[in-house]
mmCIF file of C-alpha atoms in Angstrom:
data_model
loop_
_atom_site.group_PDB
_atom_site.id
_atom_site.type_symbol
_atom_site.label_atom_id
_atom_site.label_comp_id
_atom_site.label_asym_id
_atom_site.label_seq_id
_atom_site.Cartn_x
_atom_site.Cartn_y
_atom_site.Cartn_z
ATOM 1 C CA UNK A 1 1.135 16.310 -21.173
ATOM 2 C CA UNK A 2 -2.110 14.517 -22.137
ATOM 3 C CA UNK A 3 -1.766 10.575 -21.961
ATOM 4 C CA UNK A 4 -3.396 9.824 -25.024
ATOM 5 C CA UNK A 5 -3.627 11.623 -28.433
ATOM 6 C CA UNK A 6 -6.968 11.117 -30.480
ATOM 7 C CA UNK A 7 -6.745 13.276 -32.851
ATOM 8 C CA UNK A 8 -8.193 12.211 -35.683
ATOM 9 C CA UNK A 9 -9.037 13.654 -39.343
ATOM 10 C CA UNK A 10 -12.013 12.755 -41.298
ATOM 11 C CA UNK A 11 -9.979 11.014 -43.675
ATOM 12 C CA UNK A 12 -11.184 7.472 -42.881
ATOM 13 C CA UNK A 13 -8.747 6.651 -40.419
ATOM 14 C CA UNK A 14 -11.439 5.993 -37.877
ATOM 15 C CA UNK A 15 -13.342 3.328 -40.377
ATOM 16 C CA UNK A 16 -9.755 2.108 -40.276
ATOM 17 C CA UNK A 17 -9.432 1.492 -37.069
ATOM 18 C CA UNK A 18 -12.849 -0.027 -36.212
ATOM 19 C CA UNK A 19 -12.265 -2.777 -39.162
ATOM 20 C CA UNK A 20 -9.003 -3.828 -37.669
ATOM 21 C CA UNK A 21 -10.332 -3.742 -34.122
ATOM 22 C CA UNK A 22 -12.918 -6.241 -35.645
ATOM 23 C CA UNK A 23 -10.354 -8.287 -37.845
ATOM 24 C CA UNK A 24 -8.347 -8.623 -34.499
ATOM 25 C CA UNK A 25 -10.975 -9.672 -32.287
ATOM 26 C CA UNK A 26 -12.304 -12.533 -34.358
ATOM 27 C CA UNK A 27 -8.863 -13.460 -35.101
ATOM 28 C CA UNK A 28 -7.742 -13.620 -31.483
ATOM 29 C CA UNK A 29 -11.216 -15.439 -30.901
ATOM 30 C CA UNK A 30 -10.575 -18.090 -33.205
ATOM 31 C CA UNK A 31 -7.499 -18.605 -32.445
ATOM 32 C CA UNK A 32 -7.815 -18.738 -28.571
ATOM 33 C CA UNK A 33 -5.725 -15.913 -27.247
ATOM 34 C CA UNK A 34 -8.881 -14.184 -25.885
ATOM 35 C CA UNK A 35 -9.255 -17.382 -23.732
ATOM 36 C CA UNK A 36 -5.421 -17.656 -22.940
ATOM 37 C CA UNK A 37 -3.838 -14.332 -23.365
ATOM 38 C CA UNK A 38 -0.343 -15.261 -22.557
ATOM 39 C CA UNK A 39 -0.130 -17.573 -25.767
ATOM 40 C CA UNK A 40 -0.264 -14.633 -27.585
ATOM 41 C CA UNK A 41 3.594 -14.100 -27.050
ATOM 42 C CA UNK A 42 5.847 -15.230 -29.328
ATOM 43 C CA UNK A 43 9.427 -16.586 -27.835
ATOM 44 C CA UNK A 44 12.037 -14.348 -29.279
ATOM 45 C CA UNK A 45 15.829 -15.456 -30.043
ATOM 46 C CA UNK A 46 18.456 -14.634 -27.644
ATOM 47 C CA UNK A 47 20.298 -11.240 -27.974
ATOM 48 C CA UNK A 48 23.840 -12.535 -28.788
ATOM 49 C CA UNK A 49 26.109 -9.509 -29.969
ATOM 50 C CA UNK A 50 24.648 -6.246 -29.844
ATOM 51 C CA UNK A 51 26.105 -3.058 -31.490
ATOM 52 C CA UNK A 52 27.654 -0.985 -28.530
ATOM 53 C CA UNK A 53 28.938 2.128 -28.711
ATOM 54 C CA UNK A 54 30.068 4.244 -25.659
ATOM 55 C CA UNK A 55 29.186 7.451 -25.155
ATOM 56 C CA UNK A 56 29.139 10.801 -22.650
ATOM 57 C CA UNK A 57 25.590 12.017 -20.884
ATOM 58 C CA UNK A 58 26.829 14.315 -19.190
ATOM 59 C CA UNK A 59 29.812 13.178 -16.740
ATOM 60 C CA UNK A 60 28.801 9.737 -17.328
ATOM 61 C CA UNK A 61 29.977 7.330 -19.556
ATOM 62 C CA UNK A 62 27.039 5.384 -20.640
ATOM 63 C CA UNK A 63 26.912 2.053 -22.763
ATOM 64 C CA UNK A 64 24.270 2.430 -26.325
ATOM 65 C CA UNK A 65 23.337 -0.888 -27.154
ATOM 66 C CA UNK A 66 21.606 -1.471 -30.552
ATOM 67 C CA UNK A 67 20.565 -4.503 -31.925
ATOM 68 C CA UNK A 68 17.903 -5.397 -34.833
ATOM 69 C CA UNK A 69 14.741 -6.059 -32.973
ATOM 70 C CA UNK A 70 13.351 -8.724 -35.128
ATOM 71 C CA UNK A 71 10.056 -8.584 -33.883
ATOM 72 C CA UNK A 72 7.012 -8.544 -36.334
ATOM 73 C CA UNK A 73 3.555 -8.959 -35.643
ATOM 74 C CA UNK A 74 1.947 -12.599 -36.785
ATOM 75 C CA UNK A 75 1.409 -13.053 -40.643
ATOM 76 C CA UNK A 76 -2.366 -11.305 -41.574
ATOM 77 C CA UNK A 77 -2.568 -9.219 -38.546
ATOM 78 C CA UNK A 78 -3.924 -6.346 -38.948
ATOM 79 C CA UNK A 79 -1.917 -3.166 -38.947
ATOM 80 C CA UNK A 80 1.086 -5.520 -39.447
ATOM 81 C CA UNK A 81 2.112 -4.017 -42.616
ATOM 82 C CA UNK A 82 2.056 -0.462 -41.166
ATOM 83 C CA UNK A 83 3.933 -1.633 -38.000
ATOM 84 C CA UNK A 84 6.853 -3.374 -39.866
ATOM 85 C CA UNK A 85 7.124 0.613 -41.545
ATOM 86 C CA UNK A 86 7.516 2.345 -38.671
ATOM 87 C CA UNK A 87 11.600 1.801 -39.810
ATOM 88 C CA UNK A 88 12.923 3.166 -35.981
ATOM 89 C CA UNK A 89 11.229 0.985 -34.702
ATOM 90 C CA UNK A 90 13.277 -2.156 -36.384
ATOM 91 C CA UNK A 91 16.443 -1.409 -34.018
ATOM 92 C CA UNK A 92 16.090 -2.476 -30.259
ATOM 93 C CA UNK A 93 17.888 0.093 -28.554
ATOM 94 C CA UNK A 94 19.149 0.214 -24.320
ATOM 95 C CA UNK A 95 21.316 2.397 -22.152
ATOM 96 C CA UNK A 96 23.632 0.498 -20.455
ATOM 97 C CA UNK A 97 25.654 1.523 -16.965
ATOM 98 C CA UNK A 98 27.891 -1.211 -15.825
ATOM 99 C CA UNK A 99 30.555 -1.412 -13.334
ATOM 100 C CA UNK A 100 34.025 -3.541 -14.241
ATOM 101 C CA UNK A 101 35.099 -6.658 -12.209
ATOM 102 C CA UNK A 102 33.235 -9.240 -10.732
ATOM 103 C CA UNK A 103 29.425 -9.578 -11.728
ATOM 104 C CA UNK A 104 26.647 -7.878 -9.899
ATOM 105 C CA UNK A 105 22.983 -8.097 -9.703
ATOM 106 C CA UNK A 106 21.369 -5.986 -13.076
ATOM 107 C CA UNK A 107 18.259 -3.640 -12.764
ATOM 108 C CA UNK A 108 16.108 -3.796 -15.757
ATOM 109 C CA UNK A 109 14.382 0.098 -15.524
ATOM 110 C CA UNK A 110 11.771 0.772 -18.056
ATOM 111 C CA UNK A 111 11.381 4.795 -19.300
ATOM 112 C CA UNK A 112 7.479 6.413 -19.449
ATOM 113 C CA UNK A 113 5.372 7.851 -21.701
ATOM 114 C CA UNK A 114 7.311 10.795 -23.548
ATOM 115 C CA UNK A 115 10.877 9.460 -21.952
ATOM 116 C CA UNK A 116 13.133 7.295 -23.443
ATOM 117 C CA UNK A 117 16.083 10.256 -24.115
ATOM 118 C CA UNK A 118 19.539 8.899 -22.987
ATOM 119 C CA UNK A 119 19.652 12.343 -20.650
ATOM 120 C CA UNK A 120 16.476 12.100 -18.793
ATOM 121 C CA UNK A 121 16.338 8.000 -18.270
ATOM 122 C CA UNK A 122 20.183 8.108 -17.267
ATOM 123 C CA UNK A 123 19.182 10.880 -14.512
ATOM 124 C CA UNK A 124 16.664 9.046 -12.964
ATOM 125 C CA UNK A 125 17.704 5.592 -13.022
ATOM 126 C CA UNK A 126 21.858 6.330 -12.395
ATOM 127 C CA UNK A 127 20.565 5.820 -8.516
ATOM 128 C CA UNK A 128 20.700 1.877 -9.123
ATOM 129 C CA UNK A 129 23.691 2.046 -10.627
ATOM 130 C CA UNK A 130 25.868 5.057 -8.580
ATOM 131 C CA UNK A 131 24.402 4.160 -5.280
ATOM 132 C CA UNK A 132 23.085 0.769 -5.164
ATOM 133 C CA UNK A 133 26.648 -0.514 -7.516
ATOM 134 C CA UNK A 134 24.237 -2.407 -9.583
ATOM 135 C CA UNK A 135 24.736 -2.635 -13.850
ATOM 136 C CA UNK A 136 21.641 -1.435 -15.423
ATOM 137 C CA UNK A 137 20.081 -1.698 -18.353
ATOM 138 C CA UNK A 138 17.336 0.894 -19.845
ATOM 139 C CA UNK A 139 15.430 -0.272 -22.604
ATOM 140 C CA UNK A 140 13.644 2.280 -24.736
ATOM 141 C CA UNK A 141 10.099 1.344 -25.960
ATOM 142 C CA UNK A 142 9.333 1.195 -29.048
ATOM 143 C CA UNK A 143 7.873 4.609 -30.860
ATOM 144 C CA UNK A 144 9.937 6.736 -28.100
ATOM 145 C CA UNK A 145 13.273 8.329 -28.063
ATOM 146 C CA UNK A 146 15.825 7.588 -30.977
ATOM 147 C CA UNK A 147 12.858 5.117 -31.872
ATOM 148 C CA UNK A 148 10.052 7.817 -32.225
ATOM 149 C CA UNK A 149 8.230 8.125 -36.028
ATOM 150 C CA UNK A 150 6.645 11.607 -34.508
ATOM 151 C CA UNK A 151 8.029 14.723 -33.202
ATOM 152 C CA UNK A 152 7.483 13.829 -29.788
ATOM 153 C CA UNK A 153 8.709 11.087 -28.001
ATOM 154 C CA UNK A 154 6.025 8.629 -27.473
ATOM 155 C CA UNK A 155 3.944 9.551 -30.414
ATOM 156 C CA UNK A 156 1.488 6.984 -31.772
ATOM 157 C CA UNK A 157 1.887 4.507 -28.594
ATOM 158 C CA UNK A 158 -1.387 5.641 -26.373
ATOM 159 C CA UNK A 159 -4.528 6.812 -28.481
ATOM 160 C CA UNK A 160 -7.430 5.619 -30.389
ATOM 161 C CA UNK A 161 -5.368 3.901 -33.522
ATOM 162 C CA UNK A 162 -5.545 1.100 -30.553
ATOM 163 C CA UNK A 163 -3.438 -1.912 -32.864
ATOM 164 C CA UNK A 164 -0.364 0.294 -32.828
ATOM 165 C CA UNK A 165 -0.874 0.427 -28.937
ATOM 166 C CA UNK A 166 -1.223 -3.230 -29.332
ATOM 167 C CA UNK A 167 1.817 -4.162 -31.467
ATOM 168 C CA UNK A 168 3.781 -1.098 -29.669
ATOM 169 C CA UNK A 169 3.416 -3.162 -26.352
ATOM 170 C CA UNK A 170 4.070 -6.235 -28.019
ATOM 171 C CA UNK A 171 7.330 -5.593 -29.241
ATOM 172 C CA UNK A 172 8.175 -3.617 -26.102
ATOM 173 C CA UNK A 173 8.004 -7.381 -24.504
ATOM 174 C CA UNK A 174 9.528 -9.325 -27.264
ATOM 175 C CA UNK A 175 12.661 -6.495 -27.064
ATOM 176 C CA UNK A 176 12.881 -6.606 -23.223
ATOM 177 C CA UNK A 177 13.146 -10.393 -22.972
ATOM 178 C CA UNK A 178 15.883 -10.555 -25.618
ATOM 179 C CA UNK A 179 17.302 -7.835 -23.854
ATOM 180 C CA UNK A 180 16.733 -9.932 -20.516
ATOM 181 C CA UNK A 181 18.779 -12.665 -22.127
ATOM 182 C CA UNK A 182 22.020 -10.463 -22.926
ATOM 183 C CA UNK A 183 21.924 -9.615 -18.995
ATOM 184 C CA UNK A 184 21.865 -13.144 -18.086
ATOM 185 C CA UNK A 185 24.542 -14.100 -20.538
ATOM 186 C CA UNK A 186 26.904 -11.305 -18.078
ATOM 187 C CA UNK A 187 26.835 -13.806 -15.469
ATOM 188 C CA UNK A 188 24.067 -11.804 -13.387
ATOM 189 C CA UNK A 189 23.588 -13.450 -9.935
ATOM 190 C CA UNK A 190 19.777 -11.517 -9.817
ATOM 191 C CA UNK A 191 17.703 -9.374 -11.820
ATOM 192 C CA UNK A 192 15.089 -7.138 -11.027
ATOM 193 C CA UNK A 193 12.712 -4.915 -13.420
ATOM 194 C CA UNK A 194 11.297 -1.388 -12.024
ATOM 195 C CA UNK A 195 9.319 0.887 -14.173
ATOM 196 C CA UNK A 196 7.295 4.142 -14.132
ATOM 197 C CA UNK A 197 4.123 4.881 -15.162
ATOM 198 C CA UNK A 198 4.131 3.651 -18.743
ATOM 199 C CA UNK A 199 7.081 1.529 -18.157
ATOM 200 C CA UNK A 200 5.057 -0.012 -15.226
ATOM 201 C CA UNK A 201 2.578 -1.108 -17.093
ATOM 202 C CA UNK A 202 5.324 -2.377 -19.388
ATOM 203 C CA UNK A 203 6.996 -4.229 -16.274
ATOM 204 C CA UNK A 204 4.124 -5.508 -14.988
ATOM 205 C CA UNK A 205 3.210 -7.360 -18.613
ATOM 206 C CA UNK A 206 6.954 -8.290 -18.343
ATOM 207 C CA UNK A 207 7.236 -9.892 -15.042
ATOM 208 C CA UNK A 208 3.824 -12.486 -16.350
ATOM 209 C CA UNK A 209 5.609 -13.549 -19.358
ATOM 210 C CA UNK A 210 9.478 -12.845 -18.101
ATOM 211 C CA UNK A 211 10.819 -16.111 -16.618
ATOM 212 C CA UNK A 212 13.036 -16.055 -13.369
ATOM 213 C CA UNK A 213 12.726 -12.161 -12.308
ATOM 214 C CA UNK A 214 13.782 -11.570 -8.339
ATOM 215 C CA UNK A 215 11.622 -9.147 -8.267
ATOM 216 C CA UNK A 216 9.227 -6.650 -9.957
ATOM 217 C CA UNK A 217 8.261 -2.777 -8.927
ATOM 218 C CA UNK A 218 5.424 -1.376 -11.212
ATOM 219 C CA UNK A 219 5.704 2.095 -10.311
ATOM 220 C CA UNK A 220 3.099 4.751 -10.451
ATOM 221 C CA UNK A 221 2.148 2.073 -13.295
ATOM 222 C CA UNK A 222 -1.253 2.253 -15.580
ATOM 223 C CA UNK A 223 -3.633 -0.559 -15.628
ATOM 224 C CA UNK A 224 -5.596 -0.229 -18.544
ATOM 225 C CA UNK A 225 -5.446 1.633 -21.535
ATOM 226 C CA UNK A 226 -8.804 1.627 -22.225
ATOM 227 C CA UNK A 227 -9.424 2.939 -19.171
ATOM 228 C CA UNK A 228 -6.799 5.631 -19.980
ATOM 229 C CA UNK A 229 -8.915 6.504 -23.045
ATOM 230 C CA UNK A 230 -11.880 7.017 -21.716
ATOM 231 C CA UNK A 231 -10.754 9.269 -19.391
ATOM 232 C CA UNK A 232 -8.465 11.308 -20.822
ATOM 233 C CA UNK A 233 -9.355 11.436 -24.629
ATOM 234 C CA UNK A 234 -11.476 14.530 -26.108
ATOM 235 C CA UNK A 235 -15.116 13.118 -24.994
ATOM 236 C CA UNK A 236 -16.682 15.062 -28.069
ATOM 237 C CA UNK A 237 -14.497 12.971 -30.092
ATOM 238 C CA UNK A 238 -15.066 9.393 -28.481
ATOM 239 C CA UNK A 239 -18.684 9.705 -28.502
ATOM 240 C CA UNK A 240 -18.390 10.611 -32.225
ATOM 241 C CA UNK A 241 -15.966 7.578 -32.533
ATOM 242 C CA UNK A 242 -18.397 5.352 -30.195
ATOM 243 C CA UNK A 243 -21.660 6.470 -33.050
ATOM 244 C CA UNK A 244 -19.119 5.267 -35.702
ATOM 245 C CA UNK A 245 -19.162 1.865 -34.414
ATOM 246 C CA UNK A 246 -15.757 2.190 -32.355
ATOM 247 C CA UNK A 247 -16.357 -0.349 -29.143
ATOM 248 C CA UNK A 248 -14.208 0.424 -25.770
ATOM 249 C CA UNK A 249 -15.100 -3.304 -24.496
ATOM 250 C CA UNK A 250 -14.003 -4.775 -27.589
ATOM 251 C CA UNK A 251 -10.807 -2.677 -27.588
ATOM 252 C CA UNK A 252 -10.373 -4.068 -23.944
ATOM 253 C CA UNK A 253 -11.268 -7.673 -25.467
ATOM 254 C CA UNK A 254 -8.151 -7.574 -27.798
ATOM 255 C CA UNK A 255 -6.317 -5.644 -25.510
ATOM 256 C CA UNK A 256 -6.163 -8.911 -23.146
ATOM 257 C CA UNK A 257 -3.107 -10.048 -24.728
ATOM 258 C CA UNK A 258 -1.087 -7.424 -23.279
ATOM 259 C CA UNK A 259 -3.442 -6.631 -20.179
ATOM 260 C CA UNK A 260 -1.377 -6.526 -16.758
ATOM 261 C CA UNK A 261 -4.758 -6.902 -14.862
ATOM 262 C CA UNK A 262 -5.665 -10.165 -16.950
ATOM 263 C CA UNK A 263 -1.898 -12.041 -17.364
ATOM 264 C CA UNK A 264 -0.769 -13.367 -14.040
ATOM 265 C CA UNK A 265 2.707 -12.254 -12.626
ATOM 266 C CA UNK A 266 5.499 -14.701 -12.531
ATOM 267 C CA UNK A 267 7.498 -13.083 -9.881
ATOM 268 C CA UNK A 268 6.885 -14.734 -6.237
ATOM 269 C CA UNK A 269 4.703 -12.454 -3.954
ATOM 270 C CA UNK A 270 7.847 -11.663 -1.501
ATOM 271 C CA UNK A 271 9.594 -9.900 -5.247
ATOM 272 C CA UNK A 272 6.367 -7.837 -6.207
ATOM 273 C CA UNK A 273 6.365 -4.561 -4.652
ATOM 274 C CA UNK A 274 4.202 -1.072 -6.169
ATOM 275 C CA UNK A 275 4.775 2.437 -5.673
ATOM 276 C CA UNK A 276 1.305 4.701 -6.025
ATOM 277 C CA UNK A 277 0.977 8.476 -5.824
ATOM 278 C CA UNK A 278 -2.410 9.903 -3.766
ATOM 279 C CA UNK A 279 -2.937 13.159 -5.906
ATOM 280 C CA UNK A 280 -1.445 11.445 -9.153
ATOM 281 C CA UNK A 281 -4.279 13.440 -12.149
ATOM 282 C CA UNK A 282 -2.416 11.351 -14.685
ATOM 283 C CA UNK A 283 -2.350 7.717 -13.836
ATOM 284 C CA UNK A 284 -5.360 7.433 -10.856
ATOM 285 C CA UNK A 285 -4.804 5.835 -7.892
ATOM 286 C CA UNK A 286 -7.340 3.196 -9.093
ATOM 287 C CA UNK A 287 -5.045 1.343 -11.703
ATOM 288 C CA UNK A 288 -2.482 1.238 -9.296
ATOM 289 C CA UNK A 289 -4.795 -0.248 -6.361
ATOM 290 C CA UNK A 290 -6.396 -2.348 -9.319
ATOM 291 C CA UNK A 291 -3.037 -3.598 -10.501
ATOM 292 C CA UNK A 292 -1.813 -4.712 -6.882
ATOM 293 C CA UNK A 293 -5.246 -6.162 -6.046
ATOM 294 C CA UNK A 294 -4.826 -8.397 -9.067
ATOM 295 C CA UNK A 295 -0.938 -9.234 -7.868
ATOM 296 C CA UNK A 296 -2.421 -10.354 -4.413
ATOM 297 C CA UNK A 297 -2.234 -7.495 -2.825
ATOM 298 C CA UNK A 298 2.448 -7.483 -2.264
ATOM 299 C CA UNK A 299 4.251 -4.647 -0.611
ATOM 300 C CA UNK A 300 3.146 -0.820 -1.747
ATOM 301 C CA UNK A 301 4.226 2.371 -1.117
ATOM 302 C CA UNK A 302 1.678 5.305 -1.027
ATOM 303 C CA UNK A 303 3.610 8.464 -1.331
ATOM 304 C CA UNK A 304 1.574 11.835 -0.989
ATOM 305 C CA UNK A 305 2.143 13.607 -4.329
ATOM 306 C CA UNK A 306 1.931 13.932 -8.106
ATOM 307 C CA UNK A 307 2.624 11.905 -10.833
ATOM 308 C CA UNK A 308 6.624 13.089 -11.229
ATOM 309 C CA UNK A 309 7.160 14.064 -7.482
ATOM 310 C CA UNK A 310 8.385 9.938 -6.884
ATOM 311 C CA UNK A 311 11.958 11.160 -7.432
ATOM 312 C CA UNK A 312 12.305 13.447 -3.834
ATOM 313 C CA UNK A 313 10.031 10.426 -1.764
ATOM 314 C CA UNK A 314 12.597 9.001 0.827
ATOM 315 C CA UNK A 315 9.657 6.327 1.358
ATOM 316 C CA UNK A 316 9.475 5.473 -1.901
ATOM 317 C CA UNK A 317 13.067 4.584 -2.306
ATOM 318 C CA UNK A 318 13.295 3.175 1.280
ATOM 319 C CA UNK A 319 10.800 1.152 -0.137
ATOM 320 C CA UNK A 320 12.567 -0.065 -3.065
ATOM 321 C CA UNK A 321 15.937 -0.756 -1.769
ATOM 322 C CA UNK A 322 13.834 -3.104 0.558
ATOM 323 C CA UNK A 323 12.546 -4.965 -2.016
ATOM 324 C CA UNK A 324 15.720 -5.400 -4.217
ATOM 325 C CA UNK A 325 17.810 -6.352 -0.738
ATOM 326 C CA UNK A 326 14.945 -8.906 0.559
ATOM 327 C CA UNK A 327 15.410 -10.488 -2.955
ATOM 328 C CA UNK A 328 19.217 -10.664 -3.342
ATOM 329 C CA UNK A 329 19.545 -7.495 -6.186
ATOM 330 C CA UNK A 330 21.171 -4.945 -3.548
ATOM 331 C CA UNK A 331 23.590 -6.623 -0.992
#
């Protein structure tokens, strides 16, 4: 499926957008988070007793954590009263698979575009938990799964209506760290966070603002949504946008905040590792070589397919379980 949607009717919904891409940008200006993106980040509370509910995917009994997100975007932001309505959106929401007894390192794995459905992100990330014995935790991002306002999973989080991307990606962060510390509260020796192609992006933004990670695997990860637009979006319907007034650098400008090739990772070199695909059409093999470039250049693992063929690469996993066992997640 296409990465971004841009659809857009000629309702004024594209004036829209190019004021509050304006109201942002002097905002952030003035208030220095163009300068010092990180700042940007507001330190959520910890996640003390989530609603959990147990329940069968399949064969496997699977942990659904809910818990009220809290997150809201700063007082006068733009698009902040249209965020705070996106009502599924209000409830963090995780998978869970845990093993009894004595703790054990935890995996935070972080669903792509379109994913975030218990069935599909339990299939592919069970492998941490059935084979490696490590608990697991799969957030879902905001404006996907049992969190979607659209039909479609992932609705509304990649396109032109670029403050929704930005507040989307915010509260993805703000979730995941709360999230982060429920899994330290479980006595968790390590942590490590993986994620695929949206949800490396998402890890990568993670691991720079994510304190005390072991490690950190963007995989098959996007670098730049901007970059992502200009690609992939209807290029009748940008250049309209562009003779409008809509400006790609000043999306990129406000973007910053949440910009894995502008924050700097946290993670040490020896836990940053990146998986890349050669004949990958959706994310290029530029924002991945970008991406690790800008994370001085760690571990990576080139694998000779498409974007969704990671799952049958023995290098790609031979790859991983070197990472998490160099960096005390898989014994």
């Amino acid at each position: 499926e296409q990465f971004v949607s841009t659809g857009f009717a000629l309702d004024g919904t594209l004036e829209r957008v190019i004021d509050e891409v304006g109201q942002t940008h002097a905002r952030f200006e003035s208030e220095g988070f163009l300068e010092k993106p990180a700042n940007y980040h507001q330190t959520p509370p910890e996640l003390l007793d989530p609603e959990i509910q147990i329940r069968n995917v399949g064969a496997q009994p699977v942990e659904f954590l809910r818990f009220e997100s809290g997150y809201a975007p700063r007082e006068g932001e733009a698009g902040r009263d249209r965020w705070l309505g996106y009502e599924p959106c209000r409830d963090g929401r995780a998978y869970v698979l845990r093993h009894p007894g004595a703790p054990r390192p935890w995996m935070i794995c972080t669903n792509g575009y379109r994913m975030g459905h218990a069935r599909i992100d339990v299939g592919i990330f069970d492998r941490f938990h059935h084979r490696l014995g490590l608990n697991v935790v799969i957030p879902v991002l905001p404006l996907h799964g049992p969190r979607r306002i659209g039909r479609q999973s992932g609705s509304g989080f990649i396109g032109i209506d670029v403050i929704d991307t930005l507040h989307a990606e915010a509260q993805s962060i703000w979730d995941m760290r709360r999230l982060l510390s429920w899994v330290r509260a479980q006595d968790a020796p390590a942590v490590g966070a993986l994620g695929l192609s949206l949800g490396g992006y998402t890890t990568a933004v993670f691991a720079s603002i994510a304190d005390g990670l072991s490690c950190a695997i963007p995989g098959i990860p996007l670098a730049d949504f901007t970059r992502m637009l200009d690609r992939h979006a209807s290029q009748n319907q940008m250049r309209y946008a562009e003779t409008k007034g809509y400006d790609l650098d000043r999306v990129y400008e406000i973007l910053r905040v949440v910009a894995p090739l502008v924050l700097e990772p946290k993670v040490p070199l020896e836990g940053r590792m990146f998986l890349g695909a050669t004949a990958d059409r959706r994310v290029a093999p530029d924002h991945v070589r970008d991406l690790w470039r800008h994370w001085d250049e760690p571990a990576i693992v080139w694998y000779h397919g498409a974007h969704v063929t990671f799952a049958s690469e023995r290098s790609v996993w031979a790859g991983v379980d070197r990472t998490l066992r160099e960096n005390g997640v898989f014994v």
